[in-house]
Amino acid sequence: MTGRPEILFPLFGDLTKLDGVGPKTAQHLGQLQIEKPRDLLFTLPYAGIDRQRRDTIRDLPPGTVVTVEVVVGTHRPPRSKGGAYRIHVQDAGTEFTLVYFHARADYLSRLLPWGQRRVVSGKIDHFDGMAQIVHPDHVVPPAEAETIPAFEPVYPLTHGVSQRLMARAAAGALALAPDLPEWIDPTQKAREGWPDWRTALEDAHAPETQADLAPVAPARVRLAYDEFMAHQLTLGLARLRRRRAKGYVTKGTGALQAKVLESLPFALTGAQTRAVDEIANDMAAPLRMNRLVQGDVGAGKTLVAFMALLIAVEAGAQGVMMAPTEILARQHMEGLRPLAEAAGVRLDILTGRDKGTGRRDKLAALAAGEIQMLVGTHAVFQKDVAFHDLRLAVIDEQHRFGVTQRLELGQKGHAVDVLVMTATPIPRSLALAQYGDMDVSVLDEKPPGRKPITTALVSTERMGEVVDHLRGAIADGRQAYWVCPLVEESEAVDLTAAEDRFKHLRAALGEGRVGLVHGQMPPGEKDAAMARFEAGETAVLVATTVIEVGVNVPNATIMVIERAEIFGLAQLHQLRGRVGRGEAASTCLLMYRPPLSETARQRLTVLRETEDGFRIAETDLEMRGAGDLIGTAQSGLPRFRVADMEHQAALMEVAQSDARKLLAEDPELQSDRGQAARLLLWLMEQDRAIKLIGVG
Ligand code: ADP
Ligand code: MG
């Protein structure tokens, strides 16, 4: 597949070839991310205006759009410059006025000559108790009434682009759209009653009722499905490619795992055991593993990762675990050290802070295979880090990386097995969009004996009470996190807010009892502050959201989050997961700055009612939309033009199984349907997939 198929050329041509689109308009359209006719096809009307004819506007409420035939009466030009030009008209049941501003009198007398009949269409409003239509959208002689659409599509607009222009440009693009062979499974298409691609486009651009605009309208569903299908084909191709890439066969003996399990005061949960088995199977197969372990905070992912790393060590090889931050890498090191000791495994840490001879010695020990297990930050993947025999790479808290980054990582040589762990309990549909190229193990069971966390909403106006309460709690030997959000455009402002809170709490609770960590601190200071909190020297840790993921201090049982209303629910859930890890009962105070909107209250209430991360994520998706949930920019989630992840998410699952099935039957996309699917990939600009097919 060398280049774009000819049949698609017109859709990827210049916008200016369309009627009514000049260079200037083309430039304006760019603001809507419309750069070629293809983009116009997938920019659908988001609303419609009912312009069915009526006899009269009588008794209709203001705001109603009407199309009505009138007899034109007297014209009243404005009394002062810039005033309203009023034209009296009469329909079959009542009288009203048409109002114009800044219009030329001669133009208006030609448009609406006294005594003549005209069909006008526009929105009714009321002024001084009189009905009027300001600047009607359409005014035509009765003979041309047909030209007013009964249901007029409403497109997204931008400066310099009117509805009329968008409708015309869309029609022009539609005229260029060829009939394309079908890429959707015929049985499924028939079952769902979906139209052909071209018909779907025509229908979607020419809605006849409100129902045609709904996310369940067949034309829209089909077009959304096409987007999901293209995305899933891309992920599917990436998965296939990787599975075909030869991997190591890594079989453990179980000996080291058994030692570790013996040393633990608890047994693995069923979900943990399942995940470890799935990983062991993948590692033993001659394919390259690409598996995601998805589990809520506290589900025990670290232990699963450790068990997986032990398989590599049991096989006489090495494993590495990468965390997104220095703090987390150190915590993993501390948490895993006793387990490694129990297994008799040499574990070490490598971060950006290793320098000079210390670093050189570690690299030498790694290259010699003496260090069997390494934890660290991205420093573990630096060019000069060589392993003796690396078999497994674990990437913790993956949600900070996007699809693209992960696909790139997978292409970077090394046939090592990859295990990715995410604590973001995202809904299944999003998981499929984001991780469709991976195999997934879900930790859907928490270790037993967790105490529920009491969650309360508190206004910042009650700061004094909160601090008093905190004073009592720390006198009882408890510890607390106090999170100040990053809100403002400028991080400096936020930092000041966190520092002010830090000073305030120090003054209220005792100088030595309060610590501070934030993202801008020199790493050494950050570690020191964390260490003092972990050791119980400080009782309260004021933090920006650097503590978001992974941190584990079981004695910390209070979590205060300021400005909780501006956080995403998933993020709040993550933060709250920092407490409730020890023996004592835990509390989470969500502080908001009043007034709290009704939606915000509803959202926060969900957190109060449940600790089920998946339920929270579903609600967050419903209330905020997919983009916000994981932050589109960093989520790596593709932007869909037609598809709407909130309402059409269920389609993603169908698209994944359809795409995987097609690829299983026709991995090179050579069959008729495979060829059609190639067209789809070109049409949807899935460059990455196209490259993958090209290589194969
Ligand atoms: P996650 O990374 O999934 O948020 P962790 O791996 O940090 O969770 O585990 C949270 C806590 O639960 C740790 O203190 C860990 O020792 C403990 N834990 C893990 N698995 C179990 C289990 N099966 N039973 C009891 N406690 C467990
Ligand atoms: Mg973890």
CSV table of C-alpha atoms in Angstrom, one decimal, residues 1 4-8 12 179-183 669 673-685 690:
chain,number,residue,atom,x,y,z
A,1,MET,CA,0.0,0.0,0.0
A,4,ARG,CA,-3.7,7.1,-0.7
A,5,PRO,CA,-6.2,5.2,-2.9
A,6,GLU,CA,-7.3,7.3,-5.9
A,7,ILE,CA,-11.0,7.0,-5.1
A,8,LEU,CA,-10.4,9.2,-2.1
A,12,PHE,CA,-8.5,15.1,0.3
A,179,ASP,CA,-19.7,5.1,-3.0
A,180,LEU,CA,-17.3,3.0,-1.0
A,181,PRO,CA,-17.2,-0.8,-0.5
A,182,GLU,CA,-18.5,-1.9,2.9
A,183,TRP,CA,-16.0,-2.5,5.7
A,669,LEU,CA,-6.4,-7.0,5.0
A,673,ARG,CA,-13.6,-6.6,3.2
A,674,GLY,CA,-10.0,-6.2,4.2
A,675,GLN,CA,-9.5,-3.9,1.2
A,676,ALA,CA,-12.5,-1.9,2.2
A,677,ALA,CA,-11.1,-1.7,5.7
A,678,ARG,CA,-7.9,-0.2,4.2
A,679,LEU,CA,-10.0,2.5,2.6
A,680,LEU,CA,-11.5,3.2,6.0
A,681,LEU,CA,-8.1,3.6,7.5
A,682,TRP,CA,-7.1,6.1,4.8
A,683,LEU,CA,-10.4,7.9,5.2
A,684,MET,CA,-9.9,8.2,8.9
A,685,GLU,CA,-6.3,9.2,8.6
A,690,ILE,CA,-1.3,2.5,7.4
